[in-house]
Coordinates of C-alpha atoms in Angstrom, one line a residue:
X25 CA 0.0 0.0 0.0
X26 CA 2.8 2.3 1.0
X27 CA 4.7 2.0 -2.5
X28 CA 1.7 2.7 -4.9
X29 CA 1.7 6.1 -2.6
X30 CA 5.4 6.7 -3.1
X31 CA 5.4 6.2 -6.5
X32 CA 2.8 8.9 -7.1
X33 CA 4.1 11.4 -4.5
X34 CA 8.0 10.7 -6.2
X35 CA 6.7 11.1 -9.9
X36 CA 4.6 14.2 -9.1
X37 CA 6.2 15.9 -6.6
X38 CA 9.7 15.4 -6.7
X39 CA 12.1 15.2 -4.2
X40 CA 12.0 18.3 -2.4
X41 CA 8.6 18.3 -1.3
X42 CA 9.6 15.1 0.3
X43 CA 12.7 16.3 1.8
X44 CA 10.9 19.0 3.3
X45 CA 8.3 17.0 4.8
X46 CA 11.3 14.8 5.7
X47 CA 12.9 17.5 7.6
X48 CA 10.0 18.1 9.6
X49 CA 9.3 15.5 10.8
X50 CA 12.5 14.8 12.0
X51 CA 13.1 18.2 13.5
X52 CA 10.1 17.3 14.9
X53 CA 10.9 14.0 16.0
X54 CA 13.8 14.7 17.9
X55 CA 12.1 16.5 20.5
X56 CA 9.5 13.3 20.8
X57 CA 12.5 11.4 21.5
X58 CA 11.3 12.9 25.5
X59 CA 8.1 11.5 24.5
X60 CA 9.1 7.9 23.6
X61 CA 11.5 7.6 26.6
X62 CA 9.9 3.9 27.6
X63 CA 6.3 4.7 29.3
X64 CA 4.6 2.8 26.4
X65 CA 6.9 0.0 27.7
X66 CA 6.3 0.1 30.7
X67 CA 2.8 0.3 30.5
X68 CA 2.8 -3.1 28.2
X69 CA 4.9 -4.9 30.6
X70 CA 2.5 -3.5 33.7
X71 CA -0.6 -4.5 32.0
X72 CA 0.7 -8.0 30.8
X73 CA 1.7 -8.8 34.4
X74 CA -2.1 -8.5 35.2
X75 CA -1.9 -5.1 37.3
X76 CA -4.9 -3.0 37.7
X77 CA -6.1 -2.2 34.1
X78 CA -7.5 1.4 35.0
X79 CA -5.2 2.8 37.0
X80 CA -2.3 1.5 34.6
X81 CA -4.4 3.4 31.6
X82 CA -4.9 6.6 33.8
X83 CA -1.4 6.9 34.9
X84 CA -0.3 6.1 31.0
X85 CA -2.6 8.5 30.2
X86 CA -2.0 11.5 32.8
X87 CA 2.2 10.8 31.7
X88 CA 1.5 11.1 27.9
X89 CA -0.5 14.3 28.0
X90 CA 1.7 16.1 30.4
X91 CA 4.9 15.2 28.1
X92 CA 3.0 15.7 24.9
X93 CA 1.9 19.5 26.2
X94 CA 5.2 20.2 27.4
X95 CA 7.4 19.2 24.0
X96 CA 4.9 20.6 22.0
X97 CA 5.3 24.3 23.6
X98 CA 9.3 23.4 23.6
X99 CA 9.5 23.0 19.9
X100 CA 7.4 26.2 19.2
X101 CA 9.6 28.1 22.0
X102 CA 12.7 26.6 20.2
X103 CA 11.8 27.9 16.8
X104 CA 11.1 31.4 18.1
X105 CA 14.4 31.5 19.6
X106 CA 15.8 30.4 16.2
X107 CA 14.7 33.3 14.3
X108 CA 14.4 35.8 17.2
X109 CA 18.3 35.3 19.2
X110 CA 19.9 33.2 16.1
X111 CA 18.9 34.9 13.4
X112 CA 18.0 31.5 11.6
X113 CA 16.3 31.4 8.5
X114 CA 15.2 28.1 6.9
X115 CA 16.3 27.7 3.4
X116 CA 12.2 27.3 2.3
X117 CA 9.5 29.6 3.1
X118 CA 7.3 27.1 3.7
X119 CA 9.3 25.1 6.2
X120 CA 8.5 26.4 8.9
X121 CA 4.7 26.3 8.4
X122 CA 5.0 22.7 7.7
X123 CA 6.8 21.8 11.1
X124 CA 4.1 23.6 12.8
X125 CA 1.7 21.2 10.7
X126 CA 3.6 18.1 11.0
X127 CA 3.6 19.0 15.0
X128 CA 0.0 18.9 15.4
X129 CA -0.1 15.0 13.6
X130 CA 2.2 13.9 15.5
X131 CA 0.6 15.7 18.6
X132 CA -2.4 13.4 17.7
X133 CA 0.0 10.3 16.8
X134 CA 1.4 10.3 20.4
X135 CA -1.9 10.2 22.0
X136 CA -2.8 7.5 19.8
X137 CA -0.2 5.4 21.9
X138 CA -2.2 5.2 24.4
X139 CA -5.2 3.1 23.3
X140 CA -2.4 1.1 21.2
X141 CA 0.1 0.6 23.4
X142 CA -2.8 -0.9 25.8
X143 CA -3.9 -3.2 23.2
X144 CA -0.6 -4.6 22.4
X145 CA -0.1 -5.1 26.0
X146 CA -3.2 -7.6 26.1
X147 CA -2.1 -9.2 22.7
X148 CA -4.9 -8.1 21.0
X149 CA -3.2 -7.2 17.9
X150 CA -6.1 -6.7 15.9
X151 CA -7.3 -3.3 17.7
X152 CA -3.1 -2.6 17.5
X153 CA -3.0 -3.4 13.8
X154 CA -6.5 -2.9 12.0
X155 CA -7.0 0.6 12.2
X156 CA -3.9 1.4 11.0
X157 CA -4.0 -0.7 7.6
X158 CA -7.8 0.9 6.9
X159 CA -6.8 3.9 7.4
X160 CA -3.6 3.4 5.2
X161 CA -6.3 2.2 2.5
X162 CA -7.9 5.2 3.2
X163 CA -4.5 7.0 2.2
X164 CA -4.0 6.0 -0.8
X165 CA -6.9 7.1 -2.2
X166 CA -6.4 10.6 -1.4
X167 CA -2.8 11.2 -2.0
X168 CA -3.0 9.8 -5.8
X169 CA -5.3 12.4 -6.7
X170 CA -3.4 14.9 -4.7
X171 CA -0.4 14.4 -6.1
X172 CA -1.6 14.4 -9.6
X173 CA -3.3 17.4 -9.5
X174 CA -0.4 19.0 -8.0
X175 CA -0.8 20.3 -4.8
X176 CA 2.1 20.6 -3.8
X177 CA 4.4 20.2 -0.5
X178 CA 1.1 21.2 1.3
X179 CA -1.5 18.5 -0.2
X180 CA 0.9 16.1 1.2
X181 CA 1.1 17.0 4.4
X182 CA -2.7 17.4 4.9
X183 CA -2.9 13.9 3.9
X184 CA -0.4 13.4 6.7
X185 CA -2.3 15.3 9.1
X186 CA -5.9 13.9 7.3
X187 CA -4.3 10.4 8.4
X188 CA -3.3 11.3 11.8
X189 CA -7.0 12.3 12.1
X190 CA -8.5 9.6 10.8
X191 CA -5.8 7.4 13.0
X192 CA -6.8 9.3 16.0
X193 CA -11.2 8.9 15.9
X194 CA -10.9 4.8 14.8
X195 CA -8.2 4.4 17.9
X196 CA -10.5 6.0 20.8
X197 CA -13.6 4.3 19.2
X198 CA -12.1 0.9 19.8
X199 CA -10.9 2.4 23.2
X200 CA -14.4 3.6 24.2
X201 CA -15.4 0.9 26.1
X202 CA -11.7 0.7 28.9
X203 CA -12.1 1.8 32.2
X204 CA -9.6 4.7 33.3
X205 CA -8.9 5.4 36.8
X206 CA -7.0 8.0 39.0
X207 CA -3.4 6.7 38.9
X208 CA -1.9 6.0 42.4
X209 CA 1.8 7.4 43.9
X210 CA 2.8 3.2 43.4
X211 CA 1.6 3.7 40.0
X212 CA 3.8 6.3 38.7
X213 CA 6.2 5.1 40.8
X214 CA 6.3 1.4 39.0
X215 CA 6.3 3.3 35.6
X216 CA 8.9 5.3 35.9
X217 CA 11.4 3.1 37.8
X218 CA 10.6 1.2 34.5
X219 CA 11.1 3.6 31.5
X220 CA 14.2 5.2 33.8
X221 CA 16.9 2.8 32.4
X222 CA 14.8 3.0 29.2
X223 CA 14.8 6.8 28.9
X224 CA 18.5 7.0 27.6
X225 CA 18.1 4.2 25.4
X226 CA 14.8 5.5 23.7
X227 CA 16.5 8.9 23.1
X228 CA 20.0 7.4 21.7
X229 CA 17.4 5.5 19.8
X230 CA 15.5 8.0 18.7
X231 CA 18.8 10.9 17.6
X232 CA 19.7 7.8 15.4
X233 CA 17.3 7.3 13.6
X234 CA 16.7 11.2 12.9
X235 CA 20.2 12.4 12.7
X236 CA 20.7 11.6 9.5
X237 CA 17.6 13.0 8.2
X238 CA 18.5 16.6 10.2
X239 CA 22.4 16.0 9.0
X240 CA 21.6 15.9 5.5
X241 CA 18.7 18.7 5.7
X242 CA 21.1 20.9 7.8
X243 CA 24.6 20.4 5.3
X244 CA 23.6 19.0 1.9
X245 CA 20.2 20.4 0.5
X246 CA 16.6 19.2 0.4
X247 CA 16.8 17.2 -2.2
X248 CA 19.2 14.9 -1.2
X249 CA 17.2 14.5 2.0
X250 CA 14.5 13.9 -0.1
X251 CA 16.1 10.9 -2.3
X252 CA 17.7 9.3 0.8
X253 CA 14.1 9.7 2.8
X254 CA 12.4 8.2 -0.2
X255 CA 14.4 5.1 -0.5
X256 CA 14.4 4.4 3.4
X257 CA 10.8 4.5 3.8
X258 CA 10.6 2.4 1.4
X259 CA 13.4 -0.7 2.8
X260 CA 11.3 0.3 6.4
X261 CA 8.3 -1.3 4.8
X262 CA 10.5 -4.5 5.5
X263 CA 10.9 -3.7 9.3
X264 CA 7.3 -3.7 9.8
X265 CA 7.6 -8.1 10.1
X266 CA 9.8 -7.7 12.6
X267 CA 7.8 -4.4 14.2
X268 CA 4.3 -6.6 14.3
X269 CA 6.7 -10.0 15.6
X270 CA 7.3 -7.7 18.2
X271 CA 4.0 -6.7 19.4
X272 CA 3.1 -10.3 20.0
X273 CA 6.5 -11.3 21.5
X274 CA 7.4 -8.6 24.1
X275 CA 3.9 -9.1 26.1
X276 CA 4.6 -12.8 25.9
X277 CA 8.3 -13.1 27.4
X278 CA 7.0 -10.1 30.1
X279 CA 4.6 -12.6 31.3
X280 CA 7.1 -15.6 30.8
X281 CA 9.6 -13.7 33.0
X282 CA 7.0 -12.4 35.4
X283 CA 6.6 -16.8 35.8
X284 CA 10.4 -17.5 35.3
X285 CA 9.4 -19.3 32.4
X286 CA 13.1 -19.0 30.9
X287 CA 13.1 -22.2 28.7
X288 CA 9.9 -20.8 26.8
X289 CA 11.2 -17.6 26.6
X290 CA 14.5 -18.7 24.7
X291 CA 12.1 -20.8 22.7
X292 CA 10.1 -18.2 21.5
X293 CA 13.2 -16.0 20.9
X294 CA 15.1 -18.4 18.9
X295 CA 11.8 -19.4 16.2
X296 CA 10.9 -15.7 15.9
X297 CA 14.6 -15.2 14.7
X298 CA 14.4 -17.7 12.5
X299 CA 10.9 -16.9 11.4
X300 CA 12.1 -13.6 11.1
X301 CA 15.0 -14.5 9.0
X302 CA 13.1 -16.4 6.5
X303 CA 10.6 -13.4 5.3
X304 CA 13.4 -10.6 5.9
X305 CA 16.8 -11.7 4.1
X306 CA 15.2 -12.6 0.7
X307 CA 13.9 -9.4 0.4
X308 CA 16.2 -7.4 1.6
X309 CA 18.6 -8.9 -1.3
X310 CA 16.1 -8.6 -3.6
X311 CA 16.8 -4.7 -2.7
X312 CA 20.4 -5.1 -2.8
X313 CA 20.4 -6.7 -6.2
X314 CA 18.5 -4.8 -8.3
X315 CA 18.8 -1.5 -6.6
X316 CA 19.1 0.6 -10.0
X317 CA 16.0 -0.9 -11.2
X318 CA 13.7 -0.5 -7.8
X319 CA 14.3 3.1 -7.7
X320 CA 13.5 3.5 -11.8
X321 CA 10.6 2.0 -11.5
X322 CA 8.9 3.6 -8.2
X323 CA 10.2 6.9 -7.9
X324 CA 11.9 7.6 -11.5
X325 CA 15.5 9.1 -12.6
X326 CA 15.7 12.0 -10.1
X327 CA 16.2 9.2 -7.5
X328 CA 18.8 7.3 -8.9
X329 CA 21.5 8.6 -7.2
X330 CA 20.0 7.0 -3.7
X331 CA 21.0 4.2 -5.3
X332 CA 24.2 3.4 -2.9
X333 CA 21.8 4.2 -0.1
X334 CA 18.9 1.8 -0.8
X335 CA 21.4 -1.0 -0.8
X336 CA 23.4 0.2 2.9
X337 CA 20.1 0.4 4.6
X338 CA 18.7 -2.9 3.0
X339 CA 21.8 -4.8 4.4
X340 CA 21.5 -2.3 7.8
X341 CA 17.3 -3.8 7.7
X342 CA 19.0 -7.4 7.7
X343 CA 21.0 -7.1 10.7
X344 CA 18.3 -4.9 12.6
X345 CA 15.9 -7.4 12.0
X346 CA 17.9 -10.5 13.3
X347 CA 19.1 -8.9 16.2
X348 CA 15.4 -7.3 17.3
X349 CA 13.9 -10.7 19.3
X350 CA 16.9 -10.6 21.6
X351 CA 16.2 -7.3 22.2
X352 CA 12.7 -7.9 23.3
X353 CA 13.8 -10.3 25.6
X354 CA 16.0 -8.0 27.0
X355 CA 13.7 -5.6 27.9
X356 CA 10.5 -8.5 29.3
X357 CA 13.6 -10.1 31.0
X358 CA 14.3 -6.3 33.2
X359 CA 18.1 -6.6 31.3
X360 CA 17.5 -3.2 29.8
X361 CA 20.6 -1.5 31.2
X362 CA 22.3 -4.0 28.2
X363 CA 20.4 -2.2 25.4
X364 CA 21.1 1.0 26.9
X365 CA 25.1 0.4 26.6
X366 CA 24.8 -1.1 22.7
X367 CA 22.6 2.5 22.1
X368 CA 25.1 4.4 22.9
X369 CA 27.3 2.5 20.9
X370 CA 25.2 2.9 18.1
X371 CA 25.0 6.4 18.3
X372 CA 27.9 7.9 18.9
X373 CA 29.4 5.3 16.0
X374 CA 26.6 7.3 14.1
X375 CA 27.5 10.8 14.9
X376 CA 31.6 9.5 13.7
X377 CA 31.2 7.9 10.7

């Protein structure tokens, strides 16, 4: 579903429209990164462990808003100080009026974590999963004509922002019907001595993953953002077996653990890698091989020079994917200050090379 959109959006639009949505959303992004710092963790290992459904969805709740409120007037403040003290000027007019628009999806996409996180929790990954394939459906049919009848940079992100909507009412629906209590001092106190050794991790993770798109909007030009962006979203498709694995698997160890279940949870580790492994590596060198002719075909001969890049991140999608069951049973097995060490190898290997 994703690539019949990209191949419009690339044809029509071009690459800078997409490197400027790009750059949004990771300028964006790496303020969520205090967002994301492992409460939707700890919220899916405090609910699989059978703890008091209500209060764990109020105190996930009460959490999320407060950090959601408080990034959102941080990014605004930080763009103010930009052009007011620093005298910074983004390189498009419109780039600043798209972060402001990309905020407010992503405002609504971090509020949708909490109906989804408390899904995944209770393995119910059709609530988790459902909404967001319709509503991806949904997508498709809108941004084609969009991006034929040139619209523009803005078109496509109101069908961003149209998608977050849309994300937002079908994930509260299904949410309607959960009880929400007043969270309790124990509460909070069980979440965050959870996310604490998390925190660090999800923010190396997080600067990661974004960095490069900031790096390349911030010392190349838009365009280049643009063909790189293009060609990773479209080797991420491949991350989302090992994303959905996940959703299943993480609840299932916590609960393993919580019984000292260790035999079942190396079990489970062990076929999802393989499982893993069998859908993942063919495909990925199916990206590796024929690189030159992927990019033709989907987003056309402005792209081609991503060529180098579709391949590194296909092989990088390989060895990500492998490696992501242990990590889940790091983190159900309370071994989290392990993934917070490789992170920051990761990272800082990042920022070097």
């Amino acid at each position: 579903i994703g690539i019949v959109g990209t191949y419009f959006v690339a044809h029509y639009m071009g690459p800078i429209a997409l490197g400027l949505v790009a750059f949004a959303g990771a300028y964006v992004s790496i303020f969520f990164i205090f967002g994301n710092i492992g409460f939707g963790t700890a919220h899916i290992k405090r609910v699989s462990e059978g703890k008091d459904l209500g209060k764990c969805i109020g105190t996930f709740s009460l959490i999320k808003i407060s950090l959601v409120i408080f990034i959102s007037v941080l990014i605004i403040f930080s763009i103010y100080v930009k052009e007011s003290f620093l005298n910074y000027n983004f390189d498009h007019s419109e780039q600043k009026n798209i972060i402001y628009l990309i905020l407010f999806s992503e405002i609504l996409r971090q509020l949708i974590l909490i109906p989804k996180k408390t899904f995944e929790a209770q393995g119910n990954a059709s609530k988790a999963v459902l909404p967001v394939i319709l509503v991806k459906i949904v997508r498709i049919f809108v941004i084609v004509p969009v991006a034929i009848l040139g619209y523009g940079v803005y078109g496509l992100v109101g069908v961003v922002i149209l998608t977050s909507i849309l994300l937002f009412i079908s994930f509260f629906y299904l949410f309607k019907d959960y009880p929400i209590s007043l969270p309790s001092k124990d509460y909070f106190y069980s979440y965050f001595n959870f996310a604490l050794p998390l925190m660090f991790l999800y923010a190396m993770g997080s600067i990661a993953f974004q960095l490069d798109f900031l790096m390349l909007g911030w010392f190349t030009s838009v365009k280049e953002l643009g063909q790189f962006s293009s060609v990773q979203r479209l080797v991420l498709i491949l991350s989302s077996i090992p994303q959905a694995i996940g959703m299943v698997l993480f609840p299932k160890i916590s609960k393993l653990h919580s019984k000292e279940e260790h035999k079942a949870i190396n079990h489970y580790v062990y076929q999802t890698e393989r499982f893993t492994g069998m859908f993942v590596i063919p495909l990925a060198l199916f990206f590796i091989i024929f690189s030159n002719e992927i990019i033709s075909i989907l987003y056309g001969s402005e792209f081609i020079e991503a060529n180098i890049s579709l391949k590194l991140l296909a092989l990088y999608i390989i060895i990500d994917s492998l490696r992501r069951p242990y990590a889940f049973k790091m983190g159900g097995t309370d071994n989290n200050h392990i993934l917070v060490k490789l992170a920051t190898i990761s990272v800082f290997s990042n920022i070097i090379f």
